[in-house]
Tab-separated table of C-alpha atoms and ligand atoms in Angstrom:
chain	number	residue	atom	x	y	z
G	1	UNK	CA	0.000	0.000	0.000
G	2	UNK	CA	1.504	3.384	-1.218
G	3	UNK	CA	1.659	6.120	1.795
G	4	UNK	CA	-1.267	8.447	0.650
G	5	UNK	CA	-3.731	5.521	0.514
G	6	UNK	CA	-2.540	4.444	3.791
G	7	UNK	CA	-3.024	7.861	5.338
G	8	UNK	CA	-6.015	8.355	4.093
G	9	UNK	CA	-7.038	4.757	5.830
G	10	UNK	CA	-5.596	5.688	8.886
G	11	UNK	CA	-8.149	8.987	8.915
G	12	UNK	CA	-11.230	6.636	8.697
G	13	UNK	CA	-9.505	3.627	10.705
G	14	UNK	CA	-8.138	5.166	14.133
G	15	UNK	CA	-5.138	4.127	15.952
G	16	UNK	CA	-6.911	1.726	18.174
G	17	UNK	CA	-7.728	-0.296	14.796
G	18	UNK	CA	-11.649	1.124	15.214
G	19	UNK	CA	-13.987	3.008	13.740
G	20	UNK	CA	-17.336	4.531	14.019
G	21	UNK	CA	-18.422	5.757	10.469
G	22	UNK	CA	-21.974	7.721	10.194
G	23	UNK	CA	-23.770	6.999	7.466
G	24	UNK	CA	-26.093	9.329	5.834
G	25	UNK	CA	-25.973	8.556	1.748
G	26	UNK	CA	-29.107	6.803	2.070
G	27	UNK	CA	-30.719	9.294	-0.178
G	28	UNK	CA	-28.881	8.596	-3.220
G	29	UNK	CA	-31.822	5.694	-3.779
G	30	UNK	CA	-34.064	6.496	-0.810
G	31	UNK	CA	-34.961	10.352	-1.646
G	32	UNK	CA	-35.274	12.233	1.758
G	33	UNK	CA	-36.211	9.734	4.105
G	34	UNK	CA	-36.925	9.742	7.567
G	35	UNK	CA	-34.684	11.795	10.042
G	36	UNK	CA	-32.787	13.596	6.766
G	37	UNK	CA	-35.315	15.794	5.125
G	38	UNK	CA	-32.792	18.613	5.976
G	39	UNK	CA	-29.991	16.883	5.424
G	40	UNK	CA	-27.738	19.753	7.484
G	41	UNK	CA	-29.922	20.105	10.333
G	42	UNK	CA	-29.516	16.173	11.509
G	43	UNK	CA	-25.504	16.178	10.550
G	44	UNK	CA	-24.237	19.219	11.577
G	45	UNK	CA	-24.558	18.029	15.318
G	46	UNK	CA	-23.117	14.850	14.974
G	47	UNK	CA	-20.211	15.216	13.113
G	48	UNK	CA	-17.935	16.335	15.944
G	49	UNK	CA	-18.678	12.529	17.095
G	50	UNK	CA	-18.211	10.835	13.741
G	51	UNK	CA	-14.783	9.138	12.488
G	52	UNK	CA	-16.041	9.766	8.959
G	53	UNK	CA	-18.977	10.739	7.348
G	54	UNK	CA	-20.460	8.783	4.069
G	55	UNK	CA	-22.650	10.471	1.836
G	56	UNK	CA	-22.839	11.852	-1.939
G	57	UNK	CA	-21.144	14.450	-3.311
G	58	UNK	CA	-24.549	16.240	-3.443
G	59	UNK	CA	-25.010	16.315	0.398
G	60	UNK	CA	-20.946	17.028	0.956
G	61	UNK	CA	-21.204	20.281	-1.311
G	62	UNK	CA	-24.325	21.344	0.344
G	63	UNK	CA	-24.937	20.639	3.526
G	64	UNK	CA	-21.303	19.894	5.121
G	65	UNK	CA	-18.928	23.002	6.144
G	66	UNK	CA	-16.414	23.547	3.747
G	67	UNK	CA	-13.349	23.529	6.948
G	68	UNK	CA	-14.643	19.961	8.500
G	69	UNK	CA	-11.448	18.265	9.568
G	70	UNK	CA	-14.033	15.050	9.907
G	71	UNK	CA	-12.997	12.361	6.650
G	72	UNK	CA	-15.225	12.178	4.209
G	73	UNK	CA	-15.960	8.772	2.462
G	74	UNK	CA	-17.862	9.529	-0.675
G	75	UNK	CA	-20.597	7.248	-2.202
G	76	UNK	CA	-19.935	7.054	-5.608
G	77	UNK	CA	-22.163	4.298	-6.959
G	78	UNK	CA	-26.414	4.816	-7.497
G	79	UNK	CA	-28.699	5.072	-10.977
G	80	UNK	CA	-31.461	3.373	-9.139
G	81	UNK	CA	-34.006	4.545	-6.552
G	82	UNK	CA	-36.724	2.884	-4.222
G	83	UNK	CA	-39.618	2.857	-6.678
G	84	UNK	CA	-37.359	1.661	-9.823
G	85	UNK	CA	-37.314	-1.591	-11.356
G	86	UNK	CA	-33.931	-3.091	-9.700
G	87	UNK	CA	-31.959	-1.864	-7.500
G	88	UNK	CA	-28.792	-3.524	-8.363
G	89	UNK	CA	-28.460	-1.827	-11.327
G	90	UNK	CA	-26.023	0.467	-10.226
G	91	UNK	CA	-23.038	2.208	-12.280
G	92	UNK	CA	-20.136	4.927	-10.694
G	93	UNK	CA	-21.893	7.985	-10.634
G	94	UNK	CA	-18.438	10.111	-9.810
G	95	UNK	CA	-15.456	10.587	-11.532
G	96	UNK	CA	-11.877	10.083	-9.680
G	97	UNK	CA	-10.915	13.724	-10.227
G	98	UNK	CA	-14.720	14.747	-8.937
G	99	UNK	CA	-12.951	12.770	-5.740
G	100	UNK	CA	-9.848	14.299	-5.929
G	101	UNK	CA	-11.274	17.611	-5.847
G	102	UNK	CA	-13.579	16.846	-3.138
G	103	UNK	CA	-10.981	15.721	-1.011
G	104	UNK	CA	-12.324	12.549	0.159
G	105	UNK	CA	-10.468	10.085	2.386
G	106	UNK	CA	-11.962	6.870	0.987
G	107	UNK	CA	-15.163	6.139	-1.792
G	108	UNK	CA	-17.672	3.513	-1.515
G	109	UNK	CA	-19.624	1.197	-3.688
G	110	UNK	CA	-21.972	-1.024	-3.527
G	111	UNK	CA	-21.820	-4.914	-5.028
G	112	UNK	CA	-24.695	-6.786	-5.339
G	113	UNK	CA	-23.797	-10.516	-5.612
G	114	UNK	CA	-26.174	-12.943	-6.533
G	115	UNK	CA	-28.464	-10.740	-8.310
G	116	UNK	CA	-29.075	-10.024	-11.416
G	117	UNK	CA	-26.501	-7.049	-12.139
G	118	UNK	CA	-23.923	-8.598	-10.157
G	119	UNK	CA	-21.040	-8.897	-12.758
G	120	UNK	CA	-21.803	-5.255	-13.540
G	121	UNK	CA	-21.491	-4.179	-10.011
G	122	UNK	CA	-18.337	-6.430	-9.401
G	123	UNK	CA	-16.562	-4.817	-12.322
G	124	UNK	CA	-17.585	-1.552	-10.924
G	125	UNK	CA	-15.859	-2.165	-7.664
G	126	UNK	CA	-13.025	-3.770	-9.870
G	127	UNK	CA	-12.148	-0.185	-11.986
G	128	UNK	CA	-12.657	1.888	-8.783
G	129	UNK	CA	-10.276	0.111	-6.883
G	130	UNK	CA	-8.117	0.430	-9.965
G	131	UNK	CA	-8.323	3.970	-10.501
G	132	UNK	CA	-8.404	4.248	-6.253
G	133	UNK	CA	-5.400	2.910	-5.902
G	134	UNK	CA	-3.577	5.383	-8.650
G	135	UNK	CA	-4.227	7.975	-6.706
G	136	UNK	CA	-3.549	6.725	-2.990
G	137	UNK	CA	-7.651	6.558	-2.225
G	138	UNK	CA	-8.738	3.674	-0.796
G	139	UNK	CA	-12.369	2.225	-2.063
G	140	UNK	CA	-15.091	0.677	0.808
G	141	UNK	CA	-17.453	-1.956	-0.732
G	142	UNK	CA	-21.113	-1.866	0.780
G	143	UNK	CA	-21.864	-5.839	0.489
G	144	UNK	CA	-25.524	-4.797	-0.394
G	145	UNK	CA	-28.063	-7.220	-0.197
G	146	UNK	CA	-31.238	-7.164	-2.268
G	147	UNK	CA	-34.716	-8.639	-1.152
G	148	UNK	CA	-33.970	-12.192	-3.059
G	149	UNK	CA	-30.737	-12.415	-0.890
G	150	UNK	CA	-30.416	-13.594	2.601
G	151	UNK	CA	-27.973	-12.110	5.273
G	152	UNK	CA	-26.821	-15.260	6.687
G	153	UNK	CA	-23.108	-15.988	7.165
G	154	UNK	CA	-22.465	-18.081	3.886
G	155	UNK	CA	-23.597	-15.318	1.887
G	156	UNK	CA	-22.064	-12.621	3.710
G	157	UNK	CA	-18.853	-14.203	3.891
G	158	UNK	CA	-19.056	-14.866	0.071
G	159	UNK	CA	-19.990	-11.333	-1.002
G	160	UNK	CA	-17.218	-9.864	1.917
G	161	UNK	CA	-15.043	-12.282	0.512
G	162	UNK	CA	-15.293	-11.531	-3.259
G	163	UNK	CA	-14.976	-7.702	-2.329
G	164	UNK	CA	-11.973	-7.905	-0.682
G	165	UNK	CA	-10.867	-10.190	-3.176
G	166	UNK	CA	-11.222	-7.728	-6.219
G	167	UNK	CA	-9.370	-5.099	-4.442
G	168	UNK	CA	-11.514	-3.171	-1.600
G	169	UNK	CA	-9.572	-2.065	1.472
G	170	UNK	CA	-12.431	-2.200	3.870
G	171	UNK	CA	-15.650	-3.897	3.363
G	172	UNK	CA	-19.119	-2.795	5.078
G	173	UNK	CA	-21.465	-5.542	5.705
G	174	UNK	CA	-24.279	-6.863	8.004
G	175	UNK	CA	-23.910	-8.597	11.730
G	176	UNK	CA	-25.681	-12.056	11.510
G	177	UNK	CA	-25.553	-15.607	12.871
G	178	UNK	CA	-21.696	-17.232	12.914
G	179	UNK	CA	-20.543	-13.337	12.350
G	180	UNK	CA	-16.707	-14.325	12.971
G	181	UNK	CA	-16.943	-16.695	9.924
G	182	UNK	CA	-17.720	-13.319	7.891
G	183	UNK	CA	-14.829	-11.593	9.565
G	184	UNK	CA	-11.864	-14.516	9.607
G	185	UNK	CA	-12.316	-15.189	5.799
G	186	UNK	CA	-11.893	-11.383	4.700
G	187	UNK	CA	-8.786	-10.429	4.473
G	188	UNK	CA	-9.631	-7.179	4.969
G	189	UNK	CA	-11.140	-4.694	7.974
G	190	UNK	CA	-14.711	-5.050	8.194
G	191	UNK	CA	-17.672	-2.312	9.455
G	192	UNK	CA	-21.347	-3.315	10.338
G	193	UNK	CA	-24.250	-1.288	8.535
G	194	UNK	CA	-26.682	-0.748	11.557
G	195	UNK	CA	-29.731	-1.697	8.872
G	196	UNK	CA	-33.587	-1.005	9.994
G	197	UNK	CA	-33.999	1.467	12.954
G	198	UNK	CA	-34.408	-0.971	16.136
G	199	UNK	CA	-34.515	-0.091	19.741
G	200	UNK	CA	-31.675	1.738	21.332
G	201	UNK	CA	-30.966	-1.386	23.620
G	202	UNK	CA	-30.850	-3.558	20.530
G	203	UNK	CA	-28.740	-1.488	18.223
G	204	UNK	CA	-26.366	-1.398	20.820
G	205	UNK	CA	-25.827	-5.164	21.478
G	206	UNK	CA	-25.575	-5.171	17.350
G	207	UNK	CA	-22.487	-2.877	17.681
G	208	UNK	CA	-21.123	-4.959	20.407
G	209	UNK	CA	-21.399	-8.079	18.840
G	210	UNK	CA	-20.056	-6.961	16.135
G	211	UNK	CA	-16.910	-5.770	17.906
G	212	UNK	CA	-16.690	-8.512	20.028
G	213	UNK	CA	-16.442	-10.598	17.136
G	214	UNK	CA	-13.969	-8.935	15.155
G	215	UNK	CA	-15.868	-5.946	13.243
G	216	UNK	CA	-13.355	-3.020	13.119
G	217	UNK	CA	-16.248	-0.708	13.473
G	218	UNK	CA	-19.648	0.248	12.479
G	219	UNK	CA	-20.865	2.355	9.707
G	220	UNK	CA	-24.181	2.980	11.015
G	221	UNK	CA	-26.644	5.230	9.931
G	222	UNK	CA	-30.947	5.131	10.518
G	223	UNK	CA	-30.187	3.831	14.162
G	224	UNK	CA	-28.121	7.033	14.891
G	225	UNK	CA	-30.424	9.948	13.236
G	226	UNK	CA	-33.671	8.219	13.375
G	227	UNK	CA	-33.538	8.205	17.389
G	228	UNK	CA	-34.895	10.485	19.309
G	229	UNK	CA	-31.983	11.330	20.839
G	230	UNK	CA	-29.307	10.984	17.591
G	231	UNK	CA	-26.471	12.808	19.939
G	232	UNK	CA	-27.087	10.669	22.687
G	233	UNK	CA	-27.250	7.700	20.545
G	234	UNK	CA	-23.722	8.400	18.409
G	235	UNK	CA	-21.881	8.936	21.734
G	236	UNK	CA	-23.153	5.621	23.499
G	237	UNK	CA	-21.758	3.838	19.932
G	238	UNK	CA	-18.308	5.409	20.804
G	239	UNK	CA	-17.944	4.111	23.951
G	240	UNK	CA	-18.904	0.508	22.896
G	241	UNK	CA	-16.408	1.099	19.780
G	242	UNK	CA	-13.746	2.827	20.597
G	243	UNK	CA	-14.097	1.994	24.681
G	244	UNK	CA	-15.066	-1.411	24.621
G	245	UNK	CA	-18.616	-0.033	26.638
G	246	UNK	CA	-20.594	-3.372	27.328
G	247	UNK	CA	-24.314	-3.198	26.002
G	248	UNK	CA	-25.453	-1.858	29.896
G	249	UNK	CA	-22.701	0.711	30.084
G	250	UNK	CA	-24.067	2.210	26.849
G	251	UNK	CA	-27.295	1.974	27.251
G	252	UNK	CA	-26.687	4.223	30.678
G	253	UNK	CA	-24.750	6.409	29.016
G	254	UNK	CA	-26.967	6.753	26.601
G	255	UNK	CA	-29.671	7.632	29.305
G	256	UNK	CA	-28.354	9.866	30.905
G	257	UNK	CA	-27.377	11.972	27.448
G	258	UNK	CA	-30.277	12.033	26.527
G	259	UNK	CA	-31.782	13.754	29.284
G	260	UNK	CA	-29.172	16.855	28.210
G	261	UNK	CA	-29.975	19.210	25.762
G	262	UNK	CA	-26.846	18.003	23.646
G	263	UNK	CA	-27.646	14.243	23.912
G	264	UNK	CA	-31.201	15.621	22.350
Y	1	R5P	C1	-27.460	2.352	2.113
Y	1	R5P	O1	-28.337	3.164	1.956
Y	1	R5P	C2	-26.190	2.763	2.605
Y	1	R5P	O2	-25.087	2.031	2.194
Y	1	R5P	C3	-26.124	2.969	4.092
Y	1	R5P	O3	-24.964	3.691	4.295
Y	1	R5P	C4	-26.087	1.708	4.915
Y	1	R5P	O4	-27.209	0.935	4.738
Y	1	R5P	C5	-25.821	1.992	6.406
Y	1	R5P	O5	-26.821	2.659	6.982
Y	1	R5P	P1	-27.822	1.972	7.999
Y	1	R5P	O6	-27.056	1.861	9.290
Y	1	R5P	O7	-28.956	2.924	8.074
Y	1	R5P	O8	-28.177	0.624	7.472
């Protein structure tokens, strides 16, 4: 790995091998769902808490400050949206120099594997990486998973596996069943999508599980900014990330946040 890629890894990726990424790109196919109408008014708050933010160039240019020192890992993969015929039918929607000038630390991708655009979105991932790695930036693949698809380990592990195998330098999947399988056959660091909002309580024994199991981090989006208390919910994810916090100790911290006007 050349030194700028690395760097740029180490931004996202912290010195205690963890991260906690927020994800809010969830437009780029879901139109302004629930919790980011306003796109600026839910992240502004959060990002002093974030390791990275990941979200389109779209959102970056208008709703993040121009002098965040916060990483930004830019989605650049979409053509398909929530009412379309397929959502795997996805192409790179940004250019490397769009990246470049944006100043990104890493871009992400999603793969689709087993459906019916999957050699599409595997070469996708393939000419990223390629054209990633000329210019030091390292590429996250999003191991999406499509309503035909299950999220058990054998797939997950298959899809993590392929990604890492065509060149990603971290891979963002789902926690299931047998989890560690996931993790010990991808060669590379691994982050946990947080998926459907859940309880508080839950979401937080995902993220722990997930650690405790080998996850490097989560990259965690509806379970942060669709609470109630998003600021009180981010910080509780730290402390079980980057603290080791046990599912209790969050959840207190959490409560007692939340009862502030920041952990609001
Ligand atoms: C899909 O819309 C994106 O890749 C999200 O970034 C991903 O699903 C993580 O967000 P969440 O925690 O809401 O699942």
């Amino acid at each position: 790995m050349d030194w700028g890629l690395k760097n740029r890894l180490s931004k996202i990726i912290k010195s205690d091998g963890r991260t906690v990424m927020l994800a809010v790109d969830h437009g780029y196919f879901l139109g302004p769902l629930s919790g980011l109408e306003v796109p600026a008014k839910t992240i502004t708050p959060l990002i002093p808490y974030a390791d990275s933010l990941m979200l389109t160039r779209g959102i970056l240019r208008t709703s993040i400050p121009q002098d965040t020192d916060t990483p930004i890992v830019l989605r650049v993969s979409g053509g398909n949206s929530i009412v379309g015929k397929e959502l795997s039918n996805e192409g790179i929607t940004v250019s490397i120099e769009e990246a470049i000038r944006l100043n990104v630390s890493a871009m992400a991708l999603s793969i689709y594997v087993g459906s019916e655009y999957e050699h599409q979105t595997l070469l996708n991932l393939s000419k990223l990486v390629n054209e990633g790695e000329k210019y030091g930036i390292p590429v996250l693949a999003v191991t999406a998973v499509g309503k035909e698809m299950g999220r058990g380990a054998r797939y997950l592990s298959l899809a993590s596996r392929i990604a890492a195998e065509l060149g990603a330098h971290i891979v963002k999947t789902y926690y299931c069943e047998g989890f560690e399988r996931v993790v010990k056959s991808c060669p590379v660091p691994i982050v946990i999508a947080g998926g459907k909002k859940i309880p508080e309580r839950e979401a937080f024994k995902l993220a722990y599980n997930a650690i405790r199991k080998g996850a490097c981090g989560v990259d965690m989006g509806r379970n942060i900014f669709q609470s109630e208390h998003p600021m009180a919910m981010i910080q509780a994810v730290r402390e079980i990330v980057h603290e080791n916090a046990s599912v209790d100790e969050a959840f207190k911290l959490f409560n007692s946040l939340k009862g502030k006007r920041k952990g609001k």
